[in-house]
Short mmCIF file of C-alpha atoms in Angstrom, two decimals:
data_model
loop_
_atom_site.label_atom_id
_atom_site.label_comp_id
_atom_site.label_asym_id
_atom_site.label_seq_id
_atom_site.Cartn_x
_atom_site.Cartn_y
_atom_site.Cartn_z
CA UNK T 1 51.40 -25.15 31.58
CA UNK T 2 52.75 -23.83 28.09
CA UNK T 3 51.34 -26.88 26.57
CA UNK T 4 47.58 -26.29 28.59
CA UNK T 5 47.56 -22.72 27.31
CA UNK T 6 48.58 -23.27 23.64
CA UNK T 7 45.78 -26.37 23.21
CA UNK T 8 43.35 -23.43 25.11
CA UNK T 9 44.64 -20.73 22.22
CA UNK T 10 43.90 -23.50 19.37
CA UNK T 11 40.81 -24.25 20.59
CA UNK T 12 39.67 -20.86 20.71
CA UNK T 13 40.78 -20.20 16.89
CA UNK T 14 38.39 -23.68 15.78
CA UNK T 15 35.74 -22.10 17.76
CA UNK T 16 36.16 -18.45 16.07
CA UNK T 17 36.77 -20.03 12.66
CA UNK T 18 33.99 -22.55 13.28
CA UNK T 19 31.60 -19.28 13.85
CA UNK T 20 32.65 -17.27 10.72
CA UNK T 21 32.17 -20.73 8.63
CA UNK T 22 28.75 -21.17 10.00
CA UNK T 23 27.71 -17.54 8.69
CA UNK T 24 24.85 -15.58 10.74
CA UNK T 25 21.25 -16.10 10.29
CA UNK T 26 18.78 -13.32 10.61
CA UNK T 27 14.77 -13.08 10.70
CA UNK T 28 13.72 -10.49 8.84
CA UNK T 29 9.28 -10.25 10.16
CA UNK T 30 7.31 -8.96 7.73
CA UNK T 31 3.79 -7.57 8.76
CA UNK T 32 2.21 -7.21 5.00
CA UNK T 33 0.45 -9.81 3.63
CA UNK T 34 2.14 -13.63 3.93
CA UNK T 35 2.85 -14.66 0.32
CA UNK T 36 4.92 -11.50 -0.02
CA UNK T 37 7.88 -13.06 1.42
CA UNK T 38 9.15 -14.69 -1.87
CA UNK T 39 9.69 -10.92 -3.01
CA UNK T 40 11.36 -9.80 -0.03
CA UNK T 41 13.64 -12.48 -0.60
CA UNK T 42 13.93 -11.74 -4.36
CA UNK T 43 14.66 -7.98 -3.49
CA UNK T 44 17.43 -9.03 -1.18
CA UNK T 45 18.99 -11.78 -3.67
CA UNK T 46 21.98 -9.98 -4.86
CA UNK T 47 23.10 -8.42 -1.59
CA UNK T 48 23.16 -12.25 -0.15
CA UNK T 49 24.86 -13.41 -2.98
CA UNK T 50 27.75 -10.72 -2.54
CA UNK T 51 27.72 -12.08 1.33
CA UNK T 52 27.73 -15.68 1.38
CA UNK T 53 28.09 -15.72 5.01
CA UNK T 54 24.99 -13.66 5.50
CA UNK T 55 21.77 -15.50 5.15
CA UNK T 56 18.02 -14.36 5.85
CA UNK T 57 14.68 -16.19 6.56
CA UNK T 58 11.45 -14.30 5.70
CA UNK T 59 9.09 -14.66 8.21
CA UNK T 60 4.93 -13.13 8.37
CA UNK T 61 4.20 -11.22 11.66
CA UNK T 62 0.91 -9.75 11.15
CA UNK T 63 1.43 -7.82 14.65
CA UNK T 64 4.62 -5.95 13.74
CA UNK T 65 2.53 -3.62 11.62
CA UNK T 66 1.30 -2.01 14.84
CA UNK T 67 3.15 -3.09 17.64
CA UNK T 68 7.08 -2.70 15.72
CA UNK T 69 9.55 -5.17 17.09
CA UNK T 70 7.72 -6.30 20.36
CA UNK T 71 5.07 -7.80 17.92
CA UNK T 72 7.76 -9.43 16.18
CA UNK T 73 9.63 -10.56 19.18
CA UNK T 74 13.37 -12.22 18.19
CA UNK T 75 13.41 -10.99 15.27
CA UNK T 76 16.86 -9.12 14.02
CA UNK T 77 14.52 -6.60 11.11
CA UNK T 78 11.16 -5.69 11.06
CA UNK T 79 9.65 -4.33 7.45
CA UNK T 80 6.41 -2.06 8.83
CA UNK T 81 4.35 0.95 8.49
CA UNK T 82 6.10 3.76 10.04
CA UNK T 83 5.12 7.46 10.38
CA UNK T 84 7.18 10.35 9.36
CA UNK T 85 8.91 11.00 13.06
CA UNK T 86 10.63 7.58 12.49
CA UNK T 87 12.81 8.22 9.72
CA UNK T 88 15.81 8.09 11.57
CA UNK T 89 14.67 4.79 13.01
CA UNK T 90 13.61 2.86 10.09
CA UNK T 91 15.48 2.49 6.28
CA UNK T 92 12.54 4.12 4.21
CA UNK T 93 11.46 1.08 1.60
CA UNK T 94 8.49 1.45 -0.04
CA UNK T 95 5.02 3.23 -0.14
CA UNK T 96 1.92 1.36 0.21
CA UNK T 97 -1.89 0.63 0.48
CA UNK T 98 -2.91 3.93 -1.50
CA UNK T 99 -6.07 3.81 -3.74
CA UNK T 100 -6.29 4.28 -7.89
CA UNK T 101 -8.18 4.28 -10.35
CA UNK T 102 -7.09 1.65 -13.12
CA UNK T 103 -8.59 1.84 -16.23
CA UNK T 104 -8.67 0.19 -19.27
CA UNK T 105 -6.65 1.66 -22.32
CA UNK T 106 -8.09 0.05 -25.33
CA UNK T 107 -11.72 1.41 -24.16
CA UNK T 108 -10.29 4.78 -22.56
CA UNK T 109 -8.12 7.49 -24.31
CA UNK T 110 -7.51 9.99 -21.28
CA UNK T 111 -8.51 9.13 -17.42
CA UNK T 112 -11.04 11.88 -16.43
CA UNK T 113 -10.51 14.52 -13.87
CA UNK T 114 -13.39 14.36 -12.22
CA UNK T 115 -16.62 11.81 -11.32
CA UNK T 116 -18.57 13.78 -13.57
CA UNK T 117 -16.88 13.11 -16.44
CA UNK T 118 -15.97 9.35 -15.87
CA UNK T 119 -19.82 8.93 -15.63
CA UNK T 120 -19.99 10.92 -18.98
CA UNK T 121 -17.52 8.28 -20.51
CA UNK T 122 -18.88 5.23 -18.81
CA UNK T 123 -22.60 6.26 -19.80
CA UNK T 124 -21.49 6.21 -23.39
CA UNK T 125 -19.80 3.15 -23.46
CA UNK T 126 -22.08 1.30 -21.59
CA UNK T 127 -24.63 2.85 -23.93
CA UNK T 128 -22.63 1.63 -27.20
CA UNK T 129 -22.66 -1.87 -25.51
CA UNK T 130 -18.80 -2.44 -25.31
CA UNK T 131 -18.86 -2.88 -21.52
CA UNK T 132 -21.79 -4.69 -18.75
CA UNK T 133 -20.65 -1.60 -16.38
CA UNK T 134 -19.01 1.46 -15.84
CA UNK T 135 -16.85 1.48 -12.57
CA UNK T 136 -16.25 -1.43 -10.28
CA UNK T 137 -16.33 -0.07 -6.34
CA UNK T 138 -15.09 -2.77 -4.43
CA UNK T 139 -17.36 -3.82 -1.12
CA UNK T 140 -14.05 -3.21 0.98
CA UNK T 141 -14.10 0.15 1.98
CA UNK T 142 -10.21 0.88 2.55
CA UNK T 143 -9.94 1.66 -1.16
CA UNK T 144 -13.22 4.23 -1.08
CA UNK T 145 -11.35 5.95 1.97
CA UNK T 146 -10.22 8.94 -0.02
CA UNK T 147 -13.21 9.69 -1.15
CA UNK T 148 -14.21 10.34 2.17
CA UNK T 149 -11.19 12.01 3.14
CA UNK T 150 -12.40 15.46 3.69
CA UNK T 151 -14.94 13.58 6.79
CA UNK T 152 -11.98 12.04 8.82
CA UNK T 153 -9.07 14.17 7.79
CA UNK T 154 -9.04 16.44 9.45
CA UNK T 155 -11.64 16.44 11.79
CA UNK T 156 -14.20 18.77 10.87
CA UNK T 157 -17.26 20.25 12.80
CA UNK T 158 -20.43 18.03 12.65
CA UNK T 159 -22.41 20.19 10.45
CA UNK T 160 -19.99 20.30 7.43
CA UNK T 161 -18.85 16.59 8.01
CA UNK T 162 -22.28 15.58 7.38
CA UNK T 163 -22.48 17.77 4.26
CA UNK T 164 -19.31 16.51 2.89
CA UNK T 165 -20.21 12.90 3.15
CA UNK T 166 -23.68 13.35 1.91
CA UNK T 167 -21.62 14.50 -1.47
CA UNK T 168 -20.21 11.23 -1.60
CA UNK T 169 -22.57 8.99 -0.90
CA UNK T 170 -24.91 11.13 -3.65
CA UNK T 171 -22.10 10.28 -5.89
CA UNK T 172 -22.15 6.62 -5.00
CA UNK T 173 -25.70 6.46 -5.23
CA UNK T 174 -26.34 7.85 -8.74
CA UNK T 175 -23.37 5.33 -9.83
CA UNK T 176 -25.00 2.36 -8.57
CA UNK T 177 -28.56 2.79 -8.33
CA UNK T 178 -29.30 5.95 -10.85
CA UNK T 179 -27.01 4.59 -13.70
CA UNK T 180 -26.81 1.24 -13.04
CA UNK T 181 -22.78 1.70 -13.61
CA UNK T 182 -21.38 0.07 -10.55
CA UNK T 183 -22.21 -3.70 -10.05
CA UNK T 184 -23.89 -5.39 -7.04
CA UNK T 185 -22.10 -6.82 -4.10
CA UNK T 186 -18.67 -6.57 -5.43
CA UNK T 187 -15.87 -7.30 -4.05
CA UNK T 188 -11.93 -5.82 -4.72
CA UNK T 189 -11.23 -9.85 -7.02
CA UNK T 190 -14.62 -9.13 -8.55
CA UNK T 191 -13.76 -5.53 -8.98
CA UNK T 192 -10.16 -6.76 -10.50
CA UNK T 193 -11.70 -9.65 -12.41
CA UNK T 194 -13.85 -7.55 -14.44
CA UNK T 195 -11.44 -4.84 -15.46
CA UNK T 196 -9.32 -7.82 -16.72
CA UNK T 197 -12.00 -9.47 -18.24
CA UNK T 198 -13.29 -6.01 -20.50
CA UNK T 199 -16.39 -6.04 -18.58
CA UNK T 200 -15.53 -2.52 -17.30
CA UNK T 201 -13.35 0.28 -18.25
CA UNK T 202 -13.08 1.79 -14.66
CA UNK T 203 -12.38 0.14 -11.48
CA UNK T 204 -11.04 1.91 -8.13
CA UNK T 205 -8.60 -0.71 -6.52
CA UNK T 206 -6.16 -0.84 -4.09
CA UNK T 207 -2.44 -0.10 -5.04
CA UNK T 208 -1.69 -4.19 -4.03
CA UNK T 209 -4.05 -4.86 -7.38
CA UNK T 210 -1.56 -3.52 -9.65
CA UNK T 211 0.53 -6.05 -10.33
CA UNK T 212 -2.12 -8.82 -10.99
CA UNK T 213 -3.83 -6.48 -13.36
CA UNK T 214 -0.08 -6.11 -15.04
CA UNK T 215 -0.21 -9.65 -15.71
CA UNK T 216 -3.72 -9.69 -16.86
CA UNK T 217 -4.36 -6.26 -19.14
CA UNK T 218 -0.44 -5.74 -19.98
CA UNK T 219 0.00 -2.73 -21.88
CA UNK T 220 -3.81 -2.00 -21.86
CA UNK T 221 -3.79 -1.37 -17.98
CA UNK T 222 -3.72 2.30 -17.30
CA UNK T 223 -3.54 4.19 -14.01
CA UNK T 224 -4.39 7.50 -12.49
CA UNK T 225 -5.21 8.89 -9.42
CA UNK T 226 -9.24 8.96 -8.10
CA UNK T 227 -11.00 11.79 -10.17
CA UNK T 228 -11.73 15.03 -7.76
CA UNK T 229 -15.36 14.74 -6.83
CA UNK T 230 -16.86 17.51 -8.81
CA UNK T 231 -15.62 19.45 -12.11
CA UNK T 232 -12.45 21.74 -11.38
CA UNK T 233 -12.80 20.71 -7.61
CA UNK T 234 -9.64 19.82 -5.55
CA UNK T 235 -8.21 16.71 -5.96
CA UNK T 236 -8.99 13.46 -3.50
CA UNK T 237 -6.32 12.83 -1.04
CA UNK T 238 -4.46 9.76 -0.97
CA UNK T 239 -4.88 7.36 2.09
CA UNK T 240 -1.94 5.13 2.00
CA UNK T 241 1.37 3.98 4.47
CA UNK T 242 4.99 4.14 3.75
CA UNK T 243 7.01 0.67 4.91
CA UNK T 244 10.41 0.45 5.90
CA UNK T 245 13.30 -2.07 7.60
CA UNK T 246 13.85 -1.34 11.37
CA UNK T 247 16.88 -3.20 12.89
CA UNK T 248 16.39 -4.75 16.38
CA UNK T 249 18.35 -2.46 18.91
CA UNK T 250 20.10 -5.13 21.15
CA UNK T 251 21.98 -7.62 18.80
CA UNK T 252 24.92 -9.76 18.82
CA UNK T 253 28.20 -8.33 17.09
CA UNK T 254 27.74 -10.11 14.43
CA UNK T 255 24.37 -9.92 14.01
CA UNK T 256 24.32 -6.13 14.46
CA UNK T 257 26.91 -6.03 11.66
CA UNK T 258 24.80 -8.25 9.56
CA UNK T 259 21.76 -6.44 9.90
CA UNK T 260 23.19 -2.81 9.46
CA UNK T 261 24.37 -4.23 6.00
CA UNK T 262 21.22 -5.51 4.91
CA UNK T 263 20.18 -2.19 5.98
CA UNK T 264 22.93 -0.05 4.45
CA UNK T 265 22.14 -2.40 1.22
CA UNK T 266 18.17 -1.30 1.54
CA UNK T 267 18.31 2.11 2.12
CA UNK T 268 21.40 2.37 -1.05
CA UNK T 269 21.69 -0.44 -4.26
CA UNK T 270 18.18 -2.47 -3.09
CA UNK T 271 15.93 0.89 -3.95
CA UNK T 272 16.85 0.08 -8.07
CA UNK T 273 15.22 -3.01 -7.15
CA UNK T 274 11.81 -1.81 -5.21
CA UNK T 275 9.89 -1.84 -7.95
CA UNK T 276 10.97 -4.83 -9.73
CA UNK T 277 10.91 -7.31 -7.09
CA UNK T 278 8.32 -5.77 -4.78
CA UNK T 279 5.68 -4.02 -7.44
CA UNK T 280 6.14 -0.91 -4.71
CA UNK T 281 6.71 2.46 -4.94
CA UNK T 282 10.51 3.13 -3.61
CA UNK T 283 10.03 6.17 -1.34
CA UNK T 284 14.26 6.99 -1.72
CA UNK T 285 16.19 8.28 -5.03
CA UNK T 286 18.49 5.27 -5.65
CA UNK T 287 22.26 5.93 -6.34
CA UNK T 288 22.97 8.35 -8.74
CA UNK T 289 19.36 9.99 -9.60
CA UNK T 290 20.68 12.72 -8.32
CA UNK T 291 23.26 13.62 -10.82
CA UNK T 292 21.70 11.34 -13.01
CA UNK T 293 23.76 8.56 -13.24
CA UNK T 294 20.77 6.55 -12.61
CA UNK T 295 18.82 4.34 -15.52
CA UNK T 296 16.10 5.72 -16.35
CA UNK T 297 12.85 4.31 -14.48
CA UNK T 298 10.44 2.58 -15.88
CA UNK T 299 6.96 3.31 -17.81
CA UNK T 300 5.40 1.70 -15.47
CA UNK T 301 7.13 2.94 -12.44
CA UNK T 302 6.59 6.67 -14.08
CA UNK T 303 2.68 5.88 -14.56
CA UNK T 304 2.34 4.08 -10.90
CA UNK T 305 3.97 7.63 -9.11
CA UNK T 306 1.34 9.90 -11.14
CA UNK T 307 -1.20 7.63 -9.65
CA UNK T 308 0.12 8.40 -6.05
CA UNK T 309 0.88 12.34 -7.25
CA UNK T 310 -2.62 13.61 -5.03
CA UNK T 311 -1.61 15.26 -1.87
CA UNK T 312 -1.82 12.95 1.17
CA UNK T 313 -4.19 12.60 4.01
CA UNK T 314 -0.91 11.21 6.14
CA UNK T 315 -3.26 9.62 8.19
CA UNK T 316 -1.93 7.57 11.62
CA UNK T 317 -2.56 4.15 10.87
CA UNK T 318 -5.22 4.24 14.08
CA UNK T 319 -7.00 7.12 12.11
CA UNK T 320 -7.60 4.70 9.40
CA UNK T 321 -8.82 1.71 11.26
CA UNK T 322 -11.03 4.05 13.39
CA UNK T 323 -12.31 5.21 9.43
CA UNK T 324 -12.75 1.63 8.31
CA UNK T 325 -14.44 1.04 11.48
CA UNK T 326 -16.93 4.10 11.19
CA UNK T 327 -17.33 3.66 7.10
CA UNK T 328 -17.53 -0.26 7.00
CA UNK T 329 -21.17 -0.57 8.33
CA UNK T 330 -22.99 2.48 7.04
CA UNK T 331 -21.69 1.10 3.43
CA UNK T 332 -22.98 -2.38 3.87
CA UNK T 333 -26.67 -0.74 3.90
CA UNK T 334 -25.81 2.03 1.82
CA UNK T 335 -24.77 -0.60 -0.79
CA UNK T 336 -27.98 -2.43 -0.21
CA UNK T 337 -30.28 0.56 -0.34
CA UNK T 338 -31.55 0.05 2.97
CA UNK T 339 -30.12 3.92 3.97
CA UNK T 340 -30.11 6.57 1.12
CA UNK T 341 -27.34 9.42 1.11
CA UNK T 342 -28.46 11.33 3.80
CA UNK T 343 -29.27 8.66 6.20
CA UNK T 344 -26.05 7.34 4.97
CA UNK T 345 -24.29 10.47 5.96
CA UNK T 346 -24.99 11.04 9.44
CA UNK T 347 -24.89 7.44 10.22
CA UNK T 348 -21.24 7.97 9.44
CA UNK T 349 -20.81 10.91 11.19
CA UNK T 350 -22.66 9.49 14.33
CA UNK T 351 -20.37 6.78 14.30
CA UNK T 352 -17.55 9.35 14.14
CA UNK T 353 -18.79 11.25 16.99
CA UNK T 354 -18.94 7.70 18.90
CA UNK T 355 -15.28 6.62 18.10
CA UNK T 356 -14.04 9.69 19.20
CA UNK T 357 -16.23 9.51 21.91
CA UNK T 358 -14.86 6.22 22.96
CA UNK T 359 -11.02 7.38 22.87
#
């Protein structure tokens, strides 16, 4: 019997020591955009080399940006969206999806403050022949959301919705059809392209532009955030998400332990790395800003927060589909001049009135 229960011990201890030997594997689902992965995995590279028994696969679940974990079902971490009310949830990462204005430095000495004076600038170097165009306004209209901002958020009576969009589109007109400063039928790579290429000196782009346009313009790539919409009016409101790690609630020991350290690592040592592996914004102070033991951040990373320094519209991340949704096809003939601004401006608001309508 002594012998039975001793062979049962040992073969318990193999099994144990067999477990810690194999390590633990996680799936950490992102729901951004598919080639991101290799950066997740760069931004987690030295916590996984200080745990060689830890090891994590980088998966794309476009459905965890909305639906959390049960979109990304058996995975042990999520990176998502998350709103304000799930702090305590989530390990804050990153923030995300916000418009700016990029600009070229060699052509442009200060960004303006306002439209009105970026036309002022773009009319006169367009006029001196340096650039084909002005400002490139992507087709997509995510990026043109803030502009807009003061329609959707918040919701304001029909009357003054109407008049605030009819502002914009005014503004959008002149740029494209008055001044011939905006080009045709351009799209967010056509809007990037030319900005690299010198063909413009103003471009409004999404935030996940930046770091192509690092590559391409170098030091010569300036940001800033959109101009107001009028001289010494109030600034446009940023339209953007913040991202962060959520840990699956009902894991194996192990696992649990695993993923509360990749966690621990994120919401700690990883945010000196946002930036540099990810090209994001880190939304935490990483160790030692406060009593500034920290290095000093980068130029770049300096530059990128002034870009994201207008207050927010905080939208949900419904709210901004439900915008894209209303915007998308009153832009298509806006763009084409089938509509001018104020056939423009209460299609959109009709199509307001019918999403909300609808939910």
């Amino acid at each position: 019997m002594g012998v039975v229960s001793l062979a049962l011990s040992l073969a318990y201890l193999v099994l144990r020591r067999g477990e810690r030997d194999r390590g633990v594997d996680l799936e950490l689902a992102q729901s951004v955009s598919a080639d991101f992965g290799a950066r997740v995995e760069e931004l987690l590279k030295p916590y996984l080399e200080a745990q060689p028994g830890v090891r994590v696969r980088v998966t794309y679940r476009p459905r965890a940006a909305e639906e959390g974990l049960s979109g990304a079902r058996g995975a042990h971490l999520v990176l998502r969206p998350f709103e304000p009310a799930e702090a305590d949830e989530v390990a804050p990462l990153f923030a995300a999806d916000y418009a700016v204005l990029a600009y070229d430095r060699s052509r442009v000495a200060e960004p303006p403050a306002s439209f009105p004076d970026l036309v002022t600038q773009a009319l006169a170097l367009k006029a001196k022949g340096d650039v084909a165009y002005g400002l490139a306004l992507p087709e997509e209209t995510h990026p043109l959301l803030p502009l807009f901002s003061d329609v959707f958020w918040p919701a304001a009576p029909q009357h003054e919705a109407k008049a605030a969009a009819k502002e914009v589109f005014a503004l959008l007109g002149d740029l494209r059809f008055t001044y011939g400063l905006s080009p045709h039928a351009c799209t967010s790579d056509c809007a990037a392209r030319l900005l690299a290429d010198g063909q413009v000196p103003f471009a409004v782009l999404g935030e996940w532009r930046i770091p192509e346009l690092r590559r391409a313009l170098g030091e010569r790539l300036g940001l800033a955030p959109l101009p107001s919409l009028s001289r010494g009016g109030p600034p446009l409101r940023s339209v953007g998400r913040t991202y962060g790690v959520e840990r699956a609630p009902a894991l194996k020991d192990r696992e649990a332990s695993a993923a509360d350290g990749v966690v621990a690592y994120l919401r700690g040592e990883g945010q000196r790395r946002v930036f540099a592996a990810l090209g994001k914004l880190p939304l935490a102070e990483p160790p030692g800003a406060a009593d500034g033991a920290a290095e000093a951040p980068a130029p770049e990373l300096v530059e990128q927060e002034r870009a994201l320094h207008a207050p927010a519209a905080s939208p949900d991340p419904a709210s901004v589909r439900a915008a894209d949704a209303a915007l998308a096809p009153v832009w298509i003939e806006f763009a084409d001049g089938r509509i001018g601004a104020e056939g423009a401006a209460r299609a959109l608001v009709e199509n307001i009135t019918a999403i909300h309508t609808d939910s």
